[in-house]
JSON list of C-alpha atoms in Angstrom, two decimals:
[
{"chain": "A", "resi": 1, "resn": "MET", "atom": "CA", "xyz": [7.13, 9.84, 18.30]},
{"chain": "A", "resi": 2, "resn": "LEU", "atom": "CA", "xyz": [7.35, 7.49, 15.30]},
{"chain": "A", "resi": 3, "resn": "SER", "atom": "CA", "xyz": [10.89, 6.48, 14.21]},
{"chain": "A", "resi": 4, "resn": "ASP", "atom": "CA", "xyz": [11.89, 7.75, 10.86]},
{"chain": "A", "resi": 5, "resn": "ALA", "atom": "CA", "xyz": [11.84, 4.42, 9.70]},
{"chain": "A", "resi": 6, "resn": "LEU", "atom": "CA", "xyz": [8.27, 3.52, 11.02]},
{"chain": "A", "resi": 7, "resn": "ARG", "atom": "CA", "xyz": [7.29, 6.58, 9.64]},
{"chain": "A", "resi": 8, "resn": "SER", "atom": "CA", "xyz": [8.35, 5.73, 6.23]},
{"chain": "A", "resi": 9, "resn": "VAL", "atom": "CA", "xyz": [6.55, 2.41, 6.32]},
{"chain": "A", "resi": 10, "resn": "LEU", "atom": "CA", "xyz": [3.44, 3.93, 7.68]},
{"chain": "A", "resi": 11, "resn": "PHE", "atom": "CA", "xyz": [3.13, 6.73, 4.79]},
{"chain": "A", "resi": 12, "resn": "GLY", "atom": "CA", "xyz": [4.76, 4.92, 1.92]},
{"chain": "A", "resi": 13, "resn": "LEU", "atom": "CA", "xyz": [7.91, 7.14, 2.06]},
{"chain": "A", "resi": 14, "resn": "GLY", "atom": "CA", "xyz": [10.28, 4.59, 1.30]},
{"chain": "A", "resi": 15, "resn": "ASP", "atom": "CA", "xyz": [10.28, 1.18, 0.04]},
{"chain": "A", "resi": 16, "resn": "GLU", "atom": "CA", "xyz": [12.74, -0.54, 2.15]},
{"chain": "A", "resi": 17, "resn": "HIS", "atom": "CA", "xyz": [10.15, -2.89, 3.75]},
{"chain": "A", "resi": 18, "resn": "VAL", "atom": "CA", "xyz": [9.05, -4.20, 0.70]},
{"chain": "A", "resi": 19, "resn": "ILE", "atom": "CA", "xyz": [10.39, -7.01, -1.99]},
{"chain": "A", "resi": 20, "resn": "CYS", "atom": "CA", "xyz": [9.56, -8.16, -5.39]},
{"chain": "A", "resi": 21, "resn": "GLU", "atom": "CA", "xyz": [7.00, -10.60, -6.23]},
{"chain": "A", "resi": 22, "resn": "PRO", "atom": "CA", "xyz": [8.43, -12.47, -8.82]},
{"chain": "A", "resi": 23, "resn": "ARG", "atom": "CA", "xyz": [5.98, -13.06, -11.22]},
{"chain": "A", "resi": 24, "resn": "SER", "atom": "CA", "xyz": [3.99, -9.35, -11.31]},
{"chain": "A", "resi": 25, "resn": "GLY", "atom": "CA", "xyz": [7.22, -7.34, -10.66]},
{"chain": "A", "resi": 26, "resn": "GLN", "atom": "CA", "xyz": [4.90, -5.89, -7.74]},
{"chain": "A", "resi": 27, "resn": "LEU", "atom": "CA", "xyz": [6.28, -4.66, -4.42]},
{"chain": "A", "resi": 28, "resn": "MET", "atom": "CA", "xyz": [4.97, -6.74, -1.28]},
{"chain": "A", "resi": 29, "resn": "HIS", "atom": "CA", "xyz": [5.34, -7.05, 2.38]},
{"chain": "A", "resi": 30, "resn": "PRO", "atom": "CA", "xyz": [7.42, -10.24, 2.91]},
{"chain": "A", "resi": 31, "resn": "GLU", "atom": "CA", "xyz": [4.73, -11.64, 5.15]},
{"chain": "A", "resi": 32, "resn": "ALA", "atom": "CA", "xyz": [2.00, -10.84, 2.79]},
{"chain": "A", "resi": 33, "resn": "LEU", "atom": "CA", "xyz": [3.75, -12.37, -0.03]},
{"chain": "A", "resi": 34, "resn": "LEU", "atom": "CA", "xyz": [4.34, -15.62, 1.79]},
{"chain": "A", "resi": 35, "resn": "ALA", "atom": "CA", "xyz": [0.65, -15.82, 2.72]},
{"chain": "A", "resi": 36, "resn": "PHE", "atom": "CA", "xyz": [0.06, -14.85, -1.05]},
{"chain": "A", "resi": 37, "resn": "GLU", "atom": "CA", "xyz": [1.98, -17.92, -2.39]},
{"chain": "A", "resi": 38, "resn": "ARG", "atom": "CA", "xyz": [0.40, -19.99, 0.12]},
{"chain": "A", "resi": 39, "resn": "LEU", "atom": "CA", "xyz": [-3.10, -18.84, -1.47]},
{"chain": "A", "resi": 40, "resn": "CYS", "atom": "CA", "xyz": [-1.75, -19.27, -5.15]},
{"chain": "A", "resi": 41, "resn": "ALA", "atom": "CA", "xyz": [-0.81, -23.14, -4.27]},
{"chain": "A", "resi": 42, "resn": "ASP", "atom": "CA", "xyz": [-4.55, -23.27, -3.18]},
{"chain": "A", "resi": 43, "resn": "ALA", "atom": "CA", "xyz": [-6.07, -21.44, -5.85]},
{"chain": "A", "resi": 44, "resn": "ARG", "atom": "CA", "xyz": [-3.89, -23.25, -8.52]},
{"chain": "A", "resi": 45, "resn": "ALA", "atom": "CA", "xyz": [-5.15, -26.55, -7.30]},
{"chain": "A", "resi": 46, "resn": "ALA", "atom": "CA", "xyz": [-8.88, -25.40, -7.65]},
{"chain": "A", "resi": 47, "resn": "GLY", "atom": "CA", "xyz": [-8.16, -24.11, -11.40]},
{"chain": "A", "resi": 48, "resn": "PHE", "atom": "CA", "xyz": [-7.69, -20.24, -10.80]},
{"chain": "A", "resi": 49, "resn": "ASP", "atom": "CA", "xyz": [-4.30, -18.44, -11.51]},
{"chain": "A", "resi": 50, "resn": "PRO", "atom": "CA", "xyz": [-3.86, -15.37, -8.87]},
{"chain": "A", "resi": 51, "resn": "LEU", "atom": "CA", "xyz": [-2.09, -12.30, -10.21]},
{"chain": "A", "resi": 52, "resn": "VAL", "atom": "CA", "xyz": [-1.10, -9.39, -8.46]},
{"chain": "A", "resi": 53, "resn": "VAL", "atom": "CA", "xyz": [-2.01, -6.33, -10.42]},
{"chain": "A", "resi": 54, "resn": "SER", "atom": "CA", "xyz": [-1.28, -3.52, -7.70]},
{"chain": "A", "resi": 55, "resn": "GLY", "atom": "CA", "xyz": [0.84, -4.15, -5.03]},
{"chain": "A", "resi": 56, "resn": "PHE", "atom": "CA", "xyz": [3.09, -1.23, -2.89]},
{"chain": "A", "resi": 57, "resn": "ARG", "atom": "CA", "xyz": [2.24, 2.37, -3.40]},
{"chain": "A", "resi": 58, "resn": "SER", "atom": "CA", "xyz": [4.30, 5.00, -2.62]},
{"chain": "A", "resi": 59, "resn": "PHE", "atom": "CA", "xyz": [2.96, 8.54, -1.30]},
{"chain": "A", "resi": 60, "resn": "GLU", "atom": "CA", "xyz": [4.27, 9.99, -4.11]},
{"chain": "A", "resi": 61, "resn": "ARG", "atom": "CA", "xyz": [2.32, 7.86, -6.38]},
{"chain": "A", "resi": 62, "resn": "GLN", "atom": "CA", "xyz": [-0.40, 8.34, -4.68]},
{"chain": "A", "resi": 63, "resn": "ARG", "atom": "CA", "xyz": [-0.38, 11.95, -4.35]},
{"chain": "A", "resi": 64, "resn": "THR", "atom": "CA", "xyz": [0.07, 11.97, -8.01]},
{"chain": "A", "resi": 65, "resn": "ILE", "atom": "CA", "xyz": [-3.18, 9.77, -8.49]},
{"chain": "A", "resi": 66, "resn": "TRP", "atom": "CA", "xyz": [-5.15, 12.02, -6.14]},
{"chain": "A", "resi": 67, "resn": "ASN", "atom": "CA", "xyz": [-3.94, 15.46, -7.99]},
{"chain": "A", "resi": 68, "resn": "ALA", "atom": "CA", "xyz": [-4.90, 14.10, -11.50]},
{"chain": "A", "resi": 69, "resn": "LYS", "atom": "CA", "xyz": [-8.41, 13.29, -10.24]},
{"chain": "A", "resi": 70, "resn": "ALA", "atom": "CA", "xyz": [-8.46, 16.62, -8.06]},
{"chain": "A", "resi": 71, "resn": "ARG", "atom": "CA", "xyz": [-8.14, 18.52, -11.69]},
{"chain": "A", "resi": 72, "resn": "GLY", "atom": "CA", "xyz": [-10.02, 16.18, -13.76]},
{"chain": "A", "resi": 73, "resn": "GLU", "atom": "CA", "xyz": [-7.36, 14.68, -15.21]},
{"chain": "A", "resi": 74, "resn": "ARG", "atom": "CA", "xyz": [-7.99, 11.35, -14.36]},
{"chain": "A", "resi": 75, "resn": "PRO", "atom": "CA", "xyz": [-11.65, 10.06, -13.96]},
{"chain": "A", "resi": 76, "resn": "VAL", "atom": "CA", "xyz": [-13.50, 10.31, -10.89]},
{"chain": "A", "resi": 77, "resn": "LEU", "atom": "CA", "xyz": [-16.44, 7.81, -10.59]},
{"chain": "A", "resi": 78, "resn": "ASP", "atom": "CA", "xyz": [-19.47, 7.50, -8.80]},
{"chain": "A", "resi": 79, "resn": "SER", "atom": "CA", "xyz": [-20.57, 4.26, -6.88]},
{"chain": "A", "resi": 80, "resn": "ARG", "atom": "CA", "xyz": [-21.69, 2.52, -9.82]},
{"chain": "A", "resi": 81, "resn": "GLY", "atom": "CA", "xyz": [-18.40, 3.14, -11.55]},
{"chain": "A", "resi": 82, "resn": "ARG", "atom": "CA", "xyz": [-19.79, 5.95, -13.79]},
{"chain": "A", "resi": 83, "resn": "PRO", "atom": "CA", "xyz": [-17.81, 9.02, -14.74]},
{"chain": "A", "resi": 84, "resn": "LEU", "atom": "CA", "xyz": [-18.52, 12.26, -12.97]},
{"chain": "A", "resi": 85, "resn": "ASP", "atom": "CA", "xyz": [-18.08, 15.82, -13.77]},
{"chain": "A", "resi": 86, "resn": "VAL", "atom": "CA", "xyz": [-15.63, 17.39, -10.92]},
{"chain": "A", "resi": 87, "resn": "THR", "atom": "CA", "xyz": [-16.37, 20.70, -12.30]},
{"chain": "A", "resi": 88, "resn": "GLN", "atom": "CA", "xyz": [-19.72, 20.43, -11.07]},
{"chain": "A", "resi": 89, "resn": "LEU", "atom": "CA", "xyz": [-18.81, 19.35, -7.81]},
{"chain": "A", "resi": 90, "resn": "SER", "atom": "CA", "xyz": [-17.95, 21.72, -5.03]},
{"chain": "A", "resi": 91, "resn": "PRO", "atom": "CA", "xyz": [-14.27, 20.55, -2.88]},
{"chain": "A", "resi": 92, "resn": "PRO", "atom": "CA", "xyz": [-15.76, 18.68, -0.58]},
{"chain": "A", "resi": 93, "resn": "GLN", "atom": "CA", "xyz": [-18.04, 16.84, -2.84]},
{"chain": "A", "resi": 94, "resn": "THR", "atom": "CA", "xyz": [-14.97, 16.12, -5.07]},
{"chain": "A", "resi": 95, "resn": "VAL", "atom": "CA", "xyz": [-12.69, 15.15, -2.10]},
{"chain": "A", "resi": 96, "resn": "PHE", "atom": "CA", "xyz": [-15.54, 12.46, -1.12]},
{"chain": "A", "resi": 97, "resn": "ALA", "atom": "CA", "xyz": [-16.08, 11.53, -4.77]},
{"chain": "A", "resi": 98, "resn": "ILE", "atom": "CA", "xyz": [-12.36, 10.53, -5.23]},
{"chain": "A", "resi": 99, "resn": "LEU", "atom": "CA", "xyz": [-12.38, 9.03, -1.82]},
{"chain": "A", "resi": 100, "resn": "ARG", "atom": "CA", "xyz": [-14.76, 6.47, -2.86]},
{"chain": "A", "resi": 101, "resn": "TRP", "atom": "CA", "xyz": [-12.50, 4.93, -4.95]},
{"chain": "A", "resi": 102, "resn": "SER", "atom": "CA", "xyz": [-9.07, 6.26, -4.25]},
{"chain": "A", "resi": 103, "resn": "ALA", "atom": "CA", "xyz": [-6.96, 6.33, -0.72]},
{"chain": "A", "resi": 104, "resn": "LEU", "atom": "CA", "xyz": [-6.02, 9.76, 0.30]},
{"chain": "A", "resi": 105, "resn": "PRO", "atom": "CA", "xyz": [-2.02, 9.99, 0.10]},
{"chain": "A", "resi": 106, "resn": "GLY", "atom": "CA", "xyz": [-0.54, 8.73, 3.52]},
{"chain": "A", "resi": 107, "resn": "ALA", "atom": "CA", "xyz": [-3.76, 6.68, 4.31]},
{"chain": "A", "resi": 108, "resn": "SER", "atom": "CA", "xyz": [-3.60, 4.29, 1.57]},
{"chain": "A", "resi": 109, "resn": "ARG", "atom": "CA", "xyz": [-2.91, 0.70, 2.85]},
{"chain": "A", "resi": 110, "resn": "HIS", "atom": "CA", "xyz": [-0.85, -0.10, -0.13]},
{"chain": "A", "resi": 111, "resn": "HIS", "atom": "CA", "xyz": [1.77, 2.06, 1.71]},
{"chain": "A", "resi": 112, "resn": "TRP", "atom": "CA", "xyz": [2.38, -0.64, 3.65]},
{"chain": "A", "resi": 113, "resn": "GLY", "atom": "CA", "xyz": [3.17, -3.62, 1.41]},
{"chain": "A", "resi": 114, "resn": "THR", "atom": "CA", "xyz": [0.67, -5.60, 3.13]},
{"chain": "A", "resi": 115, "resn": "ASP", "atom": "CA", "xyz": [-2.43, -4.79, 0.77]},
{"chain": "A", "resi": 116, "resn": "PHE", "atom": "CA", "xyz": [-2.66, -5.63, -2.89]},
{"chain": "A", "resi": 117, "resn": "ASP", "atom": "CA", "xyz": [-5.08, -5.67, -5.66]},
{"chain": "A", "resi": 118, "resn": "VAL", "atom": "CA", "xyz": [-5.49, -9.77, -7.44]},
{"chain": "A", "resi": 119, "resn": "VAL", "atom": "CA", "xyz": [-7.23, -10.82, -10.54]},
{"chain": "A", "resi": 120, "resn": "ASP", "atom": "CA", "xyz": [-7.52, -14.46, -11.95]},
{"chain": "A", "resi": 121, "resn": "ALA", "atom": "CA", "xyz": [-5.05, -15.03, -14.77]},
{"chain": "A", "resi": 122, "resn": "ALA", "atom": "CA", "xyz": [-6.16, -18.02, -15.84]},
{"chain": "A", "resi": 123, "resn": "ALA", "atom": "CA", "xyz": [-9.71, -16.27, -16.67]},
{"chain": "A", "resi": 124, "resn": "MET", "atom": "CA", "xyz": [-8.17, -13.46, -18.91]},
{"chain": "A", "resi": 125, "resn": "PRO", "atom": "CA", "xyz": [-8.20, -13.45, -22.54]},
{"chain": "A", "resi": 126, "resn": "ALA", "atom": "CA", "xyz": [-5.21, -12.76, -24.22]},
{"chain": "A", "resi": 127, "resn": "GLY", "atom": "CA", "xyz": [-3.95, -9.30, -23.99]},
{"chain": "A", "resi": 128, "resn": "TYR", "atom": "CA", "xyz": [-6.62, -8.48, -21.52]},
{"chain": "A", "resi": 129, "resn": "ARG", "atom": "CA", "xyz": [-5.75, -5.51, -18.93]},
{"chain": "A", "resi": 130, "resn": "PRO", "atom": "CA", "xyz": [-8.12, -5.62, -15.82]},
{"chain": "A", "resi": 131, "resn": "GLN", "atom": "CA", "xyz": [-10.12, -2.71, -14.80]},
{"chain": "A", "resi": 132, "resn": "LEU", "atom": "CA", "xyz": [-10.67, -3.88, -11.20]},
{"chain": "A", "resi": 133, "resn": "THR", "atom": "CA", "xyz": [-14.42, -2.67, -11.29]},
{"chain": "A", "resi": 134, "resn": "PRO", "atom": "CA", "xyz": [-17.44, -4.24, -9.78]},
{"chain": "A", "resi": 135, "resn": "GLN", "atom": "CA", "xyz": [-18.53, -5.55, -13.03]},
{"chain": "A", "resi": 136, "resn": "GLU", "atom": "CA", "xyz": [-15.65, -7.91, -13.29]},
{"chain": "A", "resi": 137, "resn": "PHE", "atom": "CA", "xyz": [-16.27, -9.09, -9.95]},
{"chain": "A", "resi": 138, "resn": "ALA", "atom": "CA", "xyz": [-20.04, -9.75, -10.26]},
{"chain": "A", "resi": 139, "resn": "HIS", "atom": "CA", "xyz": [-21.43, -13.24, -10.39]},
{"chain": "A", "resi": 140, "resn": "ASP", "atom": "CA", "xyz": [-21.36, -13.20, -13.93]},
{"chain": "A", "resi": 141, "resn": "GLY", "atom": "CA", "xyz": [-18.39, -11.09, -14.40]},
{"chain": "A", "resi": 142, "resn": "LEU", "atom": "CA", "xyz": [-14.81, -12.48, -15.72]},
{"chain": "A", "resi": 143, "resn": "PHE", "atom": "CA", "xyz": [-13.57, -12.68, -12.30]},
{"chain": "A", "resi": 144, "resn": "GLY", "atom": "CA", "xyz": [-16.83, -14.18, -10.88]},
{"chain": "A", "resi": 145, "resn": "PRO", "atom": "CA", "xyz": [-15.83, -17.45, -9.94]},
{"chain": "A", "resi": 146, "resn": "PHE", "atom": "CA", "xyz": [-12.36, -16.88, -8.59]},
{"chain": "A", "resi": 147, "resn": "HIS", "atom": "CA", "xyz": [-14.32, -14.08, -6.11]},
{"chain": "A", "resi": 148, "resn": "HIS", "atom": "CA", "xyz": [-16.59, -16.78, -5.15]},
{"chain": "A", "resi": 149, "resn": "TRP", "atom": "CA", "xyz": [-13.81, -19.42, -4.31]},
{"chain": "A", "resi": 150, "resn": "LEU", "atom": "CA", "xyz": [-12.10, -16.62, -2.49]},
{"chain": "A", "resi": 151, "resn": "SER", "atom": "CA", "xyz": [-15.18, -15.49, -0.41]},
{"chain": "A", "resi": 152, "resn": "GLU", "atom": "CA", "xyz": [-15.36, -19.18, 0.56]},
{"chain": "A", "resi": 153, "resn": "ARG", "atom": "CA", "xyz": [-11.78, -19.47, 1.52]},
{"chain": "A", "resi": 154, "resn": "ILE", "atom": "CA", "xyz": [-11.72, -16.52, 3.64]},
{"chain": "A", "resi": 155, "resn": "ALA", "atom": "CA", "xyz": [-14.84, -17.23, 5.39]},
{"chain": "A", "resi": 156, "resn": "GLU", "atom": "CA", "xyz": [-13.79, -20.71, 6.26]},
{"chain": "A", "resi": 157, "resn": "GLY", "atom": "CA", "xyz": [-10.74, -19.30, 8.09]},
{"chain": "A", "resi": 158, "resn": "ARG", "atom": "CA", "xyz": [-8.60, -20.65, 5.16]},
{"chain": "A", "resi": 159, "resn": "SER", "atom": "CA", "xyz": [-7.18, -17.98, 3.62]},
{"chain": "A", "resi": 160, "resn": "HIS", "atom": "CA", "xyz": [-3.62, -17.96, 5.46]},
{"chain": "A", "resi": 161, "resn": "GLY", "atom": "CA", "xyz": [-4.50, -14.59, 7.11]},
{"chain": "A", "resi": 162, "resn": "LEU", "atom": "CA", "xyz": [-5.34, -12.57, 4.02]},
{"chain": "A", "resi": 163, "resn": "PHE", "atom": "CA", "xyz": [-8.77, -10.75, 4.24]},
{"chain": "A", "resi": 164, "resn": "ARG", "atom": "CA", "xyz": [-10.92, -8.11, 2.02]},
{"chain": "A", "resi": 165, "resn": "PRO", "atom": "CA", "xyz": [-11.15, -4.75, 4.23]},
{"chain": "A", "resi": 166, "resn": "TYR", "atom": "CA", "xyz": [-13.29, -3.37, 1.92]},
{"chain": "A", "resi": 167, "resn": "ALA", "atom": "CA", "xyz": [-15.71, -6.30, 1.39]},
{"chain": "A", "resi": 168, "resn": "GLU", "atom": "CA", "xyz": [-18.76, -4.37, 2.32]},
{"chain": "A", "resi": 169, "resn": "ASP", "atom": "CA", "xyz": [-20.02, -0.77, 1.98]},
{"chain": "A", "resi": 170, "resn": "ARG", "atom": "CA", "xyz": [-19.45, 1.04, 5.36]},
{"chain": "A", "resi": 171, "resn": "GLY", "atom": "CA", "xyz": [-20.58, 4.09, 3.75]},
{"chain": "A", "resi": 172, "resn": "GLY", "atom": "CA", "xyz": [-16.83, 5.08, 2.70]},
{"chain": "A", "resi": 173, "resn": "VAL", "atom": "CA", "xyz": [-14.87, 2.91, 0.39]},
{"chain": "A", "resi": 174, "resn": "ALA", "atom": "CA", "xyz": [-16.66, 1.21, -2.07]},
{"chain": "A", "resi": 175, "resn": "PRO", "atom": "CA", "xyz": [-16.42, -2.53, -1.76]},
{"chain": "A", "resi": 176, "resn": "GLU", "atom": "CA", "xyz": [-13.40, -3.73, -3.52]},
{"chain": "A", "resi": 177, "resn": "PRO", "atom": "CA", "xyz": [-13.34, -7.53, -3.87]},
{"chain": "A", "resi": 178, "resn": "TRP", "atom": "CA", "xyz": [-9.97, -7.44, -5.35]},
{"chain": "A", "resi": 179, "resn": "HIS", "atom": "CA", "xyz": [-8.29, -5.98, -2.27]},
{"chain": "A", "resi": 180, "resn": "LEU", "atom": "CA", "xyz": [-6.73, -8.34, -0.26]},
{"chain": "A", "resi": 181, "resn": "SER", "atom": "CA", "xyz": [-4.91, -7.47, 3.08]},
{"chain": "A", "resi": 182, "resn": "TYR", "atom": "CA", "xyz": [-2.46, -9.53, 5.43]},
{"chain": "A", "resi": 183, "resn": "ALA", "atom": "CA", "xyz": [-3.99, -9.28, 8.43]},
{"chain": "A", "resi": 184, "resn": "PRO", "atom": "CA", "xyz": [-1.72, -9.49, 11.36]},
{"chain": "A", "resi": 185, "resn": "ARG", "atom": "CA", "xyz": [0.79, -6.76, 9.92]},
{"chain": "A", "resi": 186, "resn": "ALA", "atom": "CA", "xyz": [-2.04, -4.40, 8.60]},
{"chain": "A", "resi": 187, "resn": "ARG", "atom": "CA", "xyz": [-3.92, -4.39, 11.73]},
{"chain": "A", "resi": 188, "resn": "GLU", "atom": "CA", "xyz": [-0.46, -3.32, 13.58]},
{"chain": "A", "resi": 189, "resn": "LEU", "atom": "CA", "xyz": [0.14, -0.68, 11.33]},
{"chain": "A", "resi": 190, "resn": "GLN", "atom": "CA", "xyz": [-3.23, 0.86, 11.15]},
{"chain": "A", "resi": 191, "resn": "GLN", "atom": "CA", "xyz": [-3.09, 1.10, 15.05]},
{"chain": "A", "resi": 192, "resn": "LEU", "atom": "CA", "xyz": [-0.15, 3.52, 14.39]},
{"chain": "A", "resi": 193, "resn": "LEU", "atom": "CA", "xyz": [-2.04, 5.63, 11.69]},
{"chain": "A", "resi": 194, "resn": "THR", "atom": "CA", "xyz": [-3.88, 8.82, 13.66]},
{"chain": "A", "resi": 195, "resn": "VAL", "atom": "CA", "xyz": [-5.56, 11.64, 12.39]},
{"chain": "A", "resi": 196, "resn": "GLU", "atom": "CA", "xyz": [-2.96, 13.88, 14.13]},
{"chain": "A", "resi": 197, "resn": "ARG", "atom": "CA", "xyz": [-0.25, 12.10, 12.45]},
{"chain": "A", "resi": 198, "resn": "LEU", "atom": "CA", "xyz": [-2.04, 12.06, 8.99]},
{"chain": "A", "resi": 199, "resn": "SER", "atom": "CA", "xyz": [-2.73, 15.95, 9.53]},
{"chain": "A", "resi": 200, "resn": "GLU", "atom": "CA", "xyz": [0.79, 16.47, 9.84]},
{"chain": "A", "resi": 201, "resn": "LEU", "atom": "CA", "xyz": [1.71, 14.79, 6.60]},
{"chain": "A", "resi": 202, "resn": "VAL", "atom": "CA", "xyz": [-1.20, 16.19, 4.37]},
{"chain": "A", "resi": 203, "resn": "ARG", "atom": "CA", "xyz": [-0.40, 19.93, 5.57]},
{"chain": "A", "resi": 204, "resn": "SER", "atom": "CA", "xyz": [3.11, 19.42, 4.61]},
{"chain": "A", "resi": 205, "resn": "ASP", "atom": "CA", "xyz": [2.91, 18.49, 1.11]},
{"chain": "A", "resi": 206, "resn": "GLU", "atom": "CA", "xyz": [1.50, 19.33, -2.32]},
{"chain": "A", "resi": 207, "resn": "LEU", "atom": "CA", "xyz": [-1.87, 18.21, -2.36]},
{"chain": "A", "resi": 208, "resn": "GLU", "atom": "CA", "xyz": [-4.91, 19.40, -4.27]},
{"chain": "A", "resi": 209, "resn": "LEU", "atom": "CA", "xyz": [-8.18, 20.20, -2.08]},
{"chain": "A", "resi": 210, "resn": "CYS", "atom": "CA", "xyz": [-5.51, 20.17, 0.87]},
{"chain": "A", "resi": 211, "resn": "ASP", "atom": "CA", "xyz": [-7.72, 22.74, 2.51]},
{"chain": "A", "resi": 212, "resn": "SER", "atom": "CA", "xyz": [-11.20, 20.94, 2.02]},
{"chain": "A", "resi": 213, "resn": "VAL", "atom": "CA", "xyz": [-9.14, 17.46, 3.11]},
{"chain": "A", "resi": 214, "resn": "CYS", "atom": "CA", "xyz": [-7.99, 19.31, 6.10]},
{"chain": "A", "resi": 215, "resn": "ALA", "atom": "CA", "xyz": [-11.05, 20.51, 7.32]},
{"chain": "A", "resi": 216, "resn": "LEU", "atom": "CA", "xyz": [-12.91, 17.00, 6.72]},
{"chain": "A", "resi": 217, "resn": "LEU", "atom": "CA", "xyz": [-10.07, 14.99, 7.88]},
{"chain": "A", "resi": 218, "resn": "GLU", "atom": "CA", "xyz": [-11.93, 13.79, 11.26]},
{"chain": "A", "resi": 219, "resn": "ASP", "atom": "CA", "xyz": [-14.70, 12.50, 9.16]},
{"chain": "A", "resi": 220, "resn": "ILE", "atom": "CA", "xyz": [-12.28, 11.19, 6.36]},
{"chain": "A", "resi": 221, "resn": "PHE", "atom": "CA", "xyz": [-10.45, 9.22, 8.83]},
{"chain": "A", "resi": 222, "resn": "ALA", "atom": "CA", "xyz": [-13.47, 7.59, 10.51]},
{"chain": "A", "resi": 223, "resn": "ARG", "atom": "CA", "xyz": [-15.03, 6.58, 6.99]},
{"chain": "A", "resi": 224, "resn": "PHE", "atom": "CA", "xyz": [-12.49, 6.06, 4.66]},
{"chain": "A", "resi": 225, "resn": "VAL", "atom": "CA", "xyz": [-9.25, 5.03, 6.52]},
{"chain": "A", "resi": 226, "resn": "LEU", "atom": "CA", "xyz": [-10.14, 3.06, 9.47]},
{"chain": "A", "resi": 227, "resn": "VAL", "atom": "CA", "xyz": [-11.29, -0.40, 9.07]},
{"chain": "A", "resi": 228, "resn": "PRO", "atom": "CA", "xyz": [-13.10, -1.88, 12.08]},
{"chain": "A", "resi": 229, "resn": "ASP", "atom": "CA", "xyz": [-11.29, -4.48, 14.31]},
{"chain": "A", "resi": 230, "resn": "SER", "atom": "CA", "xyz": [-14.41, -6.51, 13.53]},
{"chain": "A", "resi": 231, "resn": "CYS", "atom": "CA", "xyz": [-13.44, -6.76, 9.82]},
{"chain": "A", "resi": 232, "resn": "TYR", "atom": "CA", "xyz": [-10.16, -8.62, 10.85]},
{"chain": "A", "resi": 233, "resn": "PRO", "atom": "CA", "xyz": [-10.05, -12.14, 10.92]},
{"chain": "A", "resi": 234, "resn": "GLY", "atom": "CA", "xyz": [-9.79, -13.44, 14.77]},
{"chain": "A", "resi": 235, "resn": "PHE", "atom": "CA", "xyz": [-11.34, -10.03, 16.04]}
]
């Protein structure tokens, strides 16, 4: 049985466990923020300027995003980042299409505050709004040099406990080079997240496509929620 406080952290039901990152105003787990600040010092010495563009995300916010995509009110993208017409998809197809780029409410690592999306502010023209697309982080993309530098730091074990949980395509979430995670706390929380606990949550809240989600939850959990231990640094 989870305590109310731990359940709140695990599913993003409250924000007592996060603090404000001064520059961006994004909320982050204190240990993740400290690791990010150390990474920033290294990055600035190399000519980059890391900026957090998305930190803690509540369950309510994630559900709003999910429901809007399920209703066709926000774009649902294919694996190449091209818009799909959800009216032409079956409910299960829509569920998996949304999951390719957006987490199921209650299963987002952003709920924990340990995970955040980062770009290189030094590379952005005035007024530029990051889209967090594969094209931006490609070798010749706007954030390509920063992506390459960060990949080297992670590979060398010099990223202060930060890693990319979606560095490669494992048949679930599309690769997200902008998504960083603070491994020590994130792994602890992931171990508390089970199909049974997630099922109780999604069944008790207003969620579009809930019937399909519940029917597919074990597959969703295996493909889109679990990050293998082998992906965490040190394991």
